[in-house]
Amino acid sequence: MPTLSEQTSRDTRDLRGTIGALIFVAVGGVCWWDISQTPSPQASVFPETVIGLMVVFSALLILRNLLGYASPEPAGSPGSVTRRVLLIVVMIAATLAMPYLGFVMAVLVAYLAIMAIAMYERWTLMRLFLYPASGVIVVLGFYLIFKYVFQVPLPDPSVFGSLF
């Protein structure tokens, strides 16, 4: 059995968080190299910003963990492995469906599926109305911001024709 000082030392280092942050730094490096191949400098501004922030925050997390300021890891929460796997499957399916359904339809279907999978509480009439309505507002809001403000080329539906 580890002593209290060994347990505290191990808990404040957050090894899993540090490894995850190192992976994000590596992914950021690969993505930065890939985006540098883009012929248009304007097309790389948004991805470079996101990649830069990801690398900076990951580096800060690594530094915090190495200095021993990480909080102790919480005890593992019991959860449904099936739900977790289904969430990943839905996100992958939505990504694969985007070229055919378009961004809005694929993300709305994914949102509804994830909401149904992740819902622990009983469905009430208020939840049945409020959750899908808020999802539609958020998805359309992100669509409008990314398409018209950030000028990100989002996939249009090839199956149903263009909705917007």
XYZ file of N, CA and C in Angstrom:
492
model
N 0.852 -1.182 0.000
C 0.000 0.000 0.000
C 0.895 1.241 0.000
N 0.666 2.186 -0.952
C 1.511 3.381 -0.995
C 1.245 4.275 0.207
N 2.284 4.957 0.637
C 2.136 5.889 1.755
C 1.361 7.110 1.284
N 0.952 7.906 2.253
C 0.162 9.099 1.928
C 0.953 10.069 1.057
N 2.253 10.235 1.329
C 3.044 11.166 0.522
C 3.217 10.654 -0.904
N 3.383 9.310 -1.059
C 3.479 8.755 -2.416
C 2.168 8.926 -3.155
N 1.040 8.698 -2.470
C -0.276 8.841 -3.081
C -0.506 10.289 -3.492
N -0.176 11.249 -2.616
C -0.361 12.666 -2.929
C 0.514 13.069 -4.097
N 1.773 12.601 -4.109
C 2.683 12.934 -5.198
C 2.146 12.401 -6.522
N 1.651 11.182 -6.503
C 1.136 10.590 -7.734
C -0.127 11.311 -8.194
N -0.994 11.663 -7.258
C -2.252 12.314 -7.620
C -2.022 13.703 -8.200
N -1.014 14.440 -7.730
C -0.814 15.808 -8.189
C -0.006 15.879 -9.480
N 0.402 14.768 -10.022
C 1.158 14.775 -11.277
C 0.244 14.531 -12.482
N -0.891 13.903 -12.309
C -1.877 13.643 -13.376
C -1.205 13.096 -14.629
N -0.704 11.884 -14.524
C 0.025 11.264 -15.626
C -0.842 11.119 -16.876
N -2.087 10.687 -16.691
C -2.967 10.531 -17.860
C -3.230 11.857 -18.564
N -3.435 12.910 -17.792
C -3.639 14.231 -18.382
C -2.404 14.727 -19.121
N -1.238 14.444 -18.569
C 0.011 14.850 -19.214
C 0.206 14.093 -20.523
N -0.060 12.800 -20.516
C 0.062 12.005 -21.747
C -0.932 12.502 -22.791
N -2.158 12.771 -22.370
C -3.156 13.305 -23.297
C -2.729 14.644 -23.879
N -2.164 15.500 -23.043
C -1.701 16.811 -23.519
C -0.543 16.653 -24.501
N 0.357 15.711 -24.226
C 1.455 15.447 -25.168
C 0.921 14.968 -26.517
N -0.109 14.143 -26.486
C -0.728 13.676 -27.729
C -1.324 14.855 -28.487
N -1.984 15.771 -27.780
C -2.562 16.941 -28.441
C -1.498 17.859 -29.022
N -0.361 17.979 -28.342
C 0.739 18.771 -28.893
C 1.238 18.132 -30.189
N 1.387 16.803 -30.193
C 1.839 16.101 -31.399
C 0.821 16.241 -32.526
N -0.464 16.083 -32.206
C -1.515 16.243 -33.222
C -1.508 17.673 -33.750
N -1.299 18.637 -32.855
C -1.215 20.034 -33.277
C -0.066 20.262 -34.236
N 1.079 19.636 -33.966
C 2.221 19.765 -34.873
C 1.932 19.202 -36.254
N 1.298 18.032 -36.287
C 0.941 17.425 -37.576
C -0.071 18.292 -38.310
N -1.075 18.787 -37.590
C -2.093 19.632 -38.222
C -1.491 20.952 -38.708
N -0.559 21.522 -37.934
C 0.097 22.771 -38.352
C 0.873 22.546 -39.640
N 1.602 21.428 -39.718
C 2.344 21.110 -40.935
C 1.370 20.946 -42.106
N 0.240 20.254 -41.864
C -0.728 20.015 -42.934
C -1.347 21.323 -43.410
N -1.686 22.212 -42.500
C -2.327 23.472 -42.889
C -1.328 24.396 -43.586
N -0.034 24.183 -43.344
C 0.965 25.013 -44.023
C 1.027 24.715 -45.518
N 0.450 23.600 -45.926
C 0.410 23.227 -47.338
C -0.748 23.911 -48.083
N -1.598 24.645 -47.359
C -2.745 25.317 -47.963
C -2.272 26.483 -48.820
N -2.737 26.547 -50.082
C -2.269 27.618 -50.957
C -2.755 29.013 -50.560
N -3.904 29.110 -49.917
C -4.463 30.417 -49.576
C -4.173 30.757 -48.112
N -3.496 31.871 -47.853
C -3.223 32.251 -46.460
C -4.502 32.550 -45.674
N -5.529 33.058 -46.334
C -6.778 33.369 -45.644
C -7.469 32.100 -45.149
N -7.325 31.000 -45.886
C -7.992 29.756 -45.507
C -7.347 29.109 -44.292
N -6.152 29.523 -43.947
C -5.459 28.873 -42.833
C -5.531 29.660 -41.528
N -6.142 30.839 -41.519
C -6.171 31.665 -40.308
C -6.940 30.977 -39.182
N -8.137 30.532 -39.444
C -8.958 29.909 -38.393
C -8.322 28.611 -37.901
N -7.925 27.676 -38.787
C -7.286 26.451 -38.280
C -6.001 26.727 -37.507
N -5.199 27.678 -37.973
C -3.966 27.990 -37.250
C -4.261 28.536 -35.857
N -5.308 29.328 -35.725
C -5.684 29.868 -34.419
C -6.094 28.744 -33.477
N -6.935 27.843 -33.958
C -7.398 26.725 -33.135
C -6.224 25.816 -32.762
N -5.374 25.508 -33.734
C -4.213 24.650 -33.468
C -3.286 25.321 -32.459
N -3.016 26.603 -32.638
C -2.149 27.323 -31.722
C -2.685 27.319 -30.299
N -3.986 27.583 -30.146
C -4.595 27.567 -28.814
C -4.534 26.173 -28.197
N -4.781 25.139 -29.014
C -4.729 23.765 -28.515
C -3.334 23.432 -27.991
N -2.308 23.804 -28.738
C -0.933 23.514 -28.333
C -0.556 24.326 -27.084
N -0.927 25.602 -27.040
C -0.590 26.437 -25.886
C -1.260 25.905 -24.621
N -2.552 25.597 -24.689
C -3.249 25.105 -23.503
C -2.752 23.719 -23.095
N -2.394 22.879 -24.060
C -1.819 21.576 -23.732
C -0.467 21.739 -23.052
N 0.337 22.675 -23.547
C 1.646 22.929 -22.925
C 1.467 23.472 -21.502
N 0.472 24.331 -21.300
C 0.201 24.832 -19.953
C -0.248 23.706 -19.018
N -1.035 22.783 -19.527
C -1.464 21.636 -18.727
C -0.269 20.764 -18.352
N 0.632 20.536 -19.310
C 1.837 19.750 -19.027
C 2.670 20.451 -17.952
N 2.864 21.744 -18.094
C 3.649 22.512 -17.124
C 3.009 22.457 -15.739
N 1.708 22.657 -15.681
C 0.994 22.592 -14.400
C 1.170 21.224 -13.746
N 1.047 20.163 -14.549
C 1.176 18.817 -13.996
C 2.601 18.529 -13.542
N 3.582 18.989 -14.306
C 4.980 18.744 -13.925
C 5.363 19.507 -12.657
N 4.751 20.672 -12.455
C 5.021 21.445 -11.246
C 4.245 20.921 -10.037
N 3.333 19.988 -10.262
C 2.602 19.364 -9.162
C 1.358 20.092 -8.727
N 0.789 20.931 -9.591
C -0.414 21.676 -9.223
C -1.710 21.015 -9.679
N -1.628 19.813 -10.214
C -2.844 19.131 -10.663
C -3.667 18.715 -9.454
N -4.972 18.738 -9.599
C -5.825 18.286 -8.507
C -5.874 16.758 -8.529
N -6.122 16.142 -7.395
C -6.191 14.677 -7.379
C -7.270 14.180 -8.322
N -7.013 13.022 -8.930
C -7.985 12.456 -9.860
C -9.209 11.994 -9.094
N -10.405 12.302 -9.604
C -11.609 11.819 -8.920
C -11.742 10.319 -9.108
N -12.454 9.715 -8.205
C -12.709 8.280 -8.338
C -13.512 8.043 -9.604
N -13.268 6.934 -10.250
C -13.968 6.623 -11.497
C -15.461 6.546 -11.276
N -16.189 7.189 -12.154
C -17.642 7.167 -12.029
C -18.198 5.981 -12.802
N -19.145 5.311 -12.213
C -19.731 4.195 -12.944
C -20.557 4.745 -14.101
N -20.394 4.176 -15.225
C -21.120 4.642 -16.398
C -21.343 3.486 -17.341
N -22.114 3.736 -18.314
C -22.431 2.695 -19.274
C -21.423 2.724 -20.414
N -20.692 1.643 -20.551
C -19.739 1.528 -21.658
C -20.504 1.543 -22.981
N -21.668 0.945 -22.995
C -22.480 0.926 -24.216
C -22.827 2.336 -24.658
N -23.211 3.180 -23.727
C -23.534 4.570 -24.070
C -22.323 5.297 -24.627
N -21.182 5.097 -24.004
C -19.968 5.763 -24.463
C -19.594 5.326 -25.871
N -19.684 4.042 -26.127
C -19.364 3.527 -27.461
C -20.374 4.052 -28.478
N -21.645 4.077 -28.115
C -22.670 4.591 -29.030
C -22.450 6.065 -29.353
N -22.000 6.854 -28.385
C -21.716 8.265 -28.650
C -20.618 8.406 -29.698
N -19.573 7.602 -29.581
C -18.486 7.648 -30.554
C -18.975 7.190 -31.924
N -19.776 6.145 -31.949
C -20.316 5.637 -33.221
C -21.184 6.691 -33.895
N -22.025 7.375 -33.126
C -22.888 8.416 -33.694
C -22.052 9.556 -34.262
N -21.001 9.966 -33.554
C -20.169 11.066 -34.057
C -19.441 10.674 -35.344
N -18.960 9.446 -35.405
C -18.292 8.983 -36.630
C -19.299 8.883 -37.767
N -20.489 8.353 -37.473
C -21.524 8.241 -38.503
C -21.934 9.613 -39.024
N -22.047 10.595 -38.141
C -22.405 11.948 -38.571
C -21.334 12.531 -39.480
N -20.076 12.289 -39.132
C -18.981 12.784 -39.961
C -19.022 12.150 -41.344
N -19.290 10.861 -41.396
C -19.358 10.162 -42.689
C -20.600 10.553 -43.486
N -21.661 10.958 -42.803
C -22.909 11.325 -43.481
C -22.919 12.752 -44.002
N -22.012 13.592 -43.511
C -22.022 15.012 -43.908
C -21.952 15.249 -45.408
N -21.127 14.542 -46.167
C -21.111 14.810 -47.608
C -22.449 14.509 -48.296
N -23.229 13.622 -47.718
C -24.507 13.230 -48.335
C -25.685 14.020 -47.775
N -25.714 14.213 -46.459
C -26.830 14.918 -45.828
C -26.575 16.409 -45.660
N -25.324 16.816 -45.750
C -24.963 18.203 -45.491
C -24.701 18.402 -44.007
N -24.100 19.533 -43.682
C -23.718 19.810 -42.304
C -24.934 19.870 -41.389
N -25.938 20.651 -41.762
C -27.074 20.897 -40.871
C -27.822 19.609 -40.565
N -28.192 18.844 -41.571
C -28.970 17.621 -41.352
C -28.163 16.586 -40.575
N -26.901 16.387 -40.932
C -26.079 15.386 -40.252
C -25.889 15.737 -38.785
N -25.641 17.003 -38.493
C -25.417 17.412 -37.104
C -26.729 17.381 -36.311
N -27.837 17.742 -36.931
C -29.122 17.659 -36.223
C -29.484 16.218 -35.878
N -29.292 15.320 -36.827
C -29.574 13.905 -36.562
C -28.636 13.382 -35.477
N -27.359 13.760 -35.555
C -26.395 13.335 -34.535
C -26.781 13.897 -33.172
N -27.183 15.161 -33.123
C -27.577 15.781 -31.861
C -28.753 15.027 -31.248
N -29.761 14.742 -32.042
C -30.933 14.022 -31.520
C -30.562 12.625 -31.037
N -29.699 11.944 -31.784
C -29.277 10.603 -31.373
C -28.460 10.660 -30.081
N -27.526 11.602 -29.994
C -26.706 11.726 -28.790
C -27.572 12.117 -27.599
N -28.545 12.987 -27.820
C -29.435 13.400 -26.745
C -30.224 12.193 -26.225
N -30.705 11.364 -27.120
C -31.468 10.181 -26.711
C -30.576 9.171 -25.987
N -29.344 9.012 -26.461
C -28.417 8.058 -25.832
C -27.997 8.537 -24.454
N -27.721 9.809 -24.312
C -27.155 10.342 -23.074
C -28.202 10.708 -22.024
N -29.467 10.649 -22.354
C -30.515 11.088 -21.424
C -30.700 10.075 -20.299
N -30.416 10.497 -19.073
C -30.589 9.640 -17.911
C -31.931 9.871 -17.235
N -32.376 11.114 -17.217
C -33.609 11.453 -16.524
C -34.831 11.020 -17.332
N -35.961 11.065 -16.649
C -37.218 10.771 -17.325
C -37.571 11.886 -18.288
N -38.130 11.550 -19.414
C -38.567 12.561 -20.374
C -39.839 13.212 -19.859
N -39.811 14.521 -19.770
C -41.010 15.275 -19.426
C -41.435 16.035 -20.684
N -42.619 16.576 -20.649
C -43.100 17.338 -21.801
C -42.197 18.543 -22.070
N -41.734 19.182 -21.015
C -40.837 20.336 -21.163
C -39.522 19.921 -21.816
N -38.910 18.830 -21.336
C -37.659 18.344 -21.919
C -37.858 17.915 -23.364
N -38.974 17.289 -23.641
C -39.256 16.809 -24.993
C -39.338 17.968 -25.981
N -39.766 19.132 -25.526
C -39.835 20.306 -26.387
C -38.542 21.118 -26.340
N -38.035 21.366 -25.128
C -36.916 22.287 -24.938
C -35.595 21.752 -25.482
N -35.269 20.486 -25.259
C -33.978 19.949 -25.685
C -33.821 19.940 -27.205
N -34.776 19.404 -27.961
C -34.608 19.468 -29.424
C -34.633 20.902 -29.957
N -35.466 21.757 -29.385
C -35.523 23.145 -29.863
C -34.199 23.856 -29.619
N -33.605 23.661 -28.451
C -32.320 24.301 -28.181
C -31.232 23.724 -29.080
N -31.312 22.439 -29.393
C -30.351 21.827 -30.314
C -30.437 22.424 -31.706
N -31.642 22.627 -32.193
C -31.833 23.225 -33.512
C -31.272 24.636 -33.537
N -31.531 25.405 -32.490
C -31.030 26.783 -32.420
C -29.504 26.803 -32.408
N -28.894 25.933 -31.612
C -27.431 25.902 -31.517
C -26.806 25.469 -32.838
N -27.347 24.411 -33.450
C -26.791 23.918 -34.714
C -26.924 24.967 -35.812
N -28.086 25.577 -35.939
C -28.263 26.614 -36.957
C -27.393 27.834 -36.666
N -27.250 28.181 -35.385
C -26.378 29.291 -35.022
C -24.935 29.029 -35.424
N -24.424 27.824 -35.111
C -23.061 27.487 -35.510
C -22.925 27.445 -37.027
N -23.943 26.932 -37.706
C -23.902 26.886 -39.168
C -23.769 28.297 -39.734
N -24.604 29.197 -39.270
C -24.582 30.574 -39.784
C -23.266 31.277 -39.461
N -22.760 31.071 -38.247
C -21.491 31.710 -37.863
C -20.343 31.179 -38.714
N -20.257 29.856 -38.825
C -19.133 29.286 -39.568
C -19.243 29.554 -41.066
N -20.454 29.484 -41.605
C -20.615 29.666 -43.054
C -20.456 31.128 -43.472
N -21.078 32.048 -42.734
C -21.127 33.429 -43.198
C -20.155 34.378 -42.481
N -19.782 34.081 -41.248
C -18.843 34.950 -40.544
C -17.405 34.474 -40.782
N -17.160 33.174 -40.519
C -15.812 32.636 -40.682
C -15.515 32.179 -42.102
N -16.534 32.134 -42.951
C -16.389 31.724 -44.359
C -15.818 30.311 -44.485
N -16.232 29.404 -43.585
C -15.783 28.014 -43.633
C -16.673 27.270 -44.622
N -16.092 26.594 -45.612
C -16.924 25.846 -46.566
C -17.457 24.565 -45.921
N -18.729 24.597 -45.552
C -19.360 23.437 -44.931
C -20.027 22.581 -46.007
N -20.124 21.269 -45.785
C -20.708 20.396 -46.795
C -22.197 20.698 -47.025
N -22.564 20.789 -48.291
C -23.962 20.928 -48.663
C -24.530 19.544 -48.933
N -25.827 19.352 -48.728
C -26.391 18.022 -48.960
C -26.404 17.653 -50.428
N -25.965 16.449 -50.724
C -26.011 15.975 -52.102
C -27.241 15.116 -52.346
N -27.889 14.658 -51.278
C -29.051 13.778 -51.411
C -30.338 14.578 -51.583
N -30.532 15.615 -50.750
C -31.799 16.363 -50.748
C -31.729 17.674 -51.492
N -30.583 18.073 -51.976
C -30.426 19.391 -52.561
C -30.118 20.387 -51.465
N -29.780 21.568 -51.814
C -29.374 22.562 -50.831
C -30.570 23.082 -50.043
N -30.432 23.109 -48.722
C -31.494 23.637 -47.866
C -31.336 25.125 -47.616
N -30.104 25.615 -47.698
C -29.866 27.030 -47.389
C -29.163 27.695 -48.541
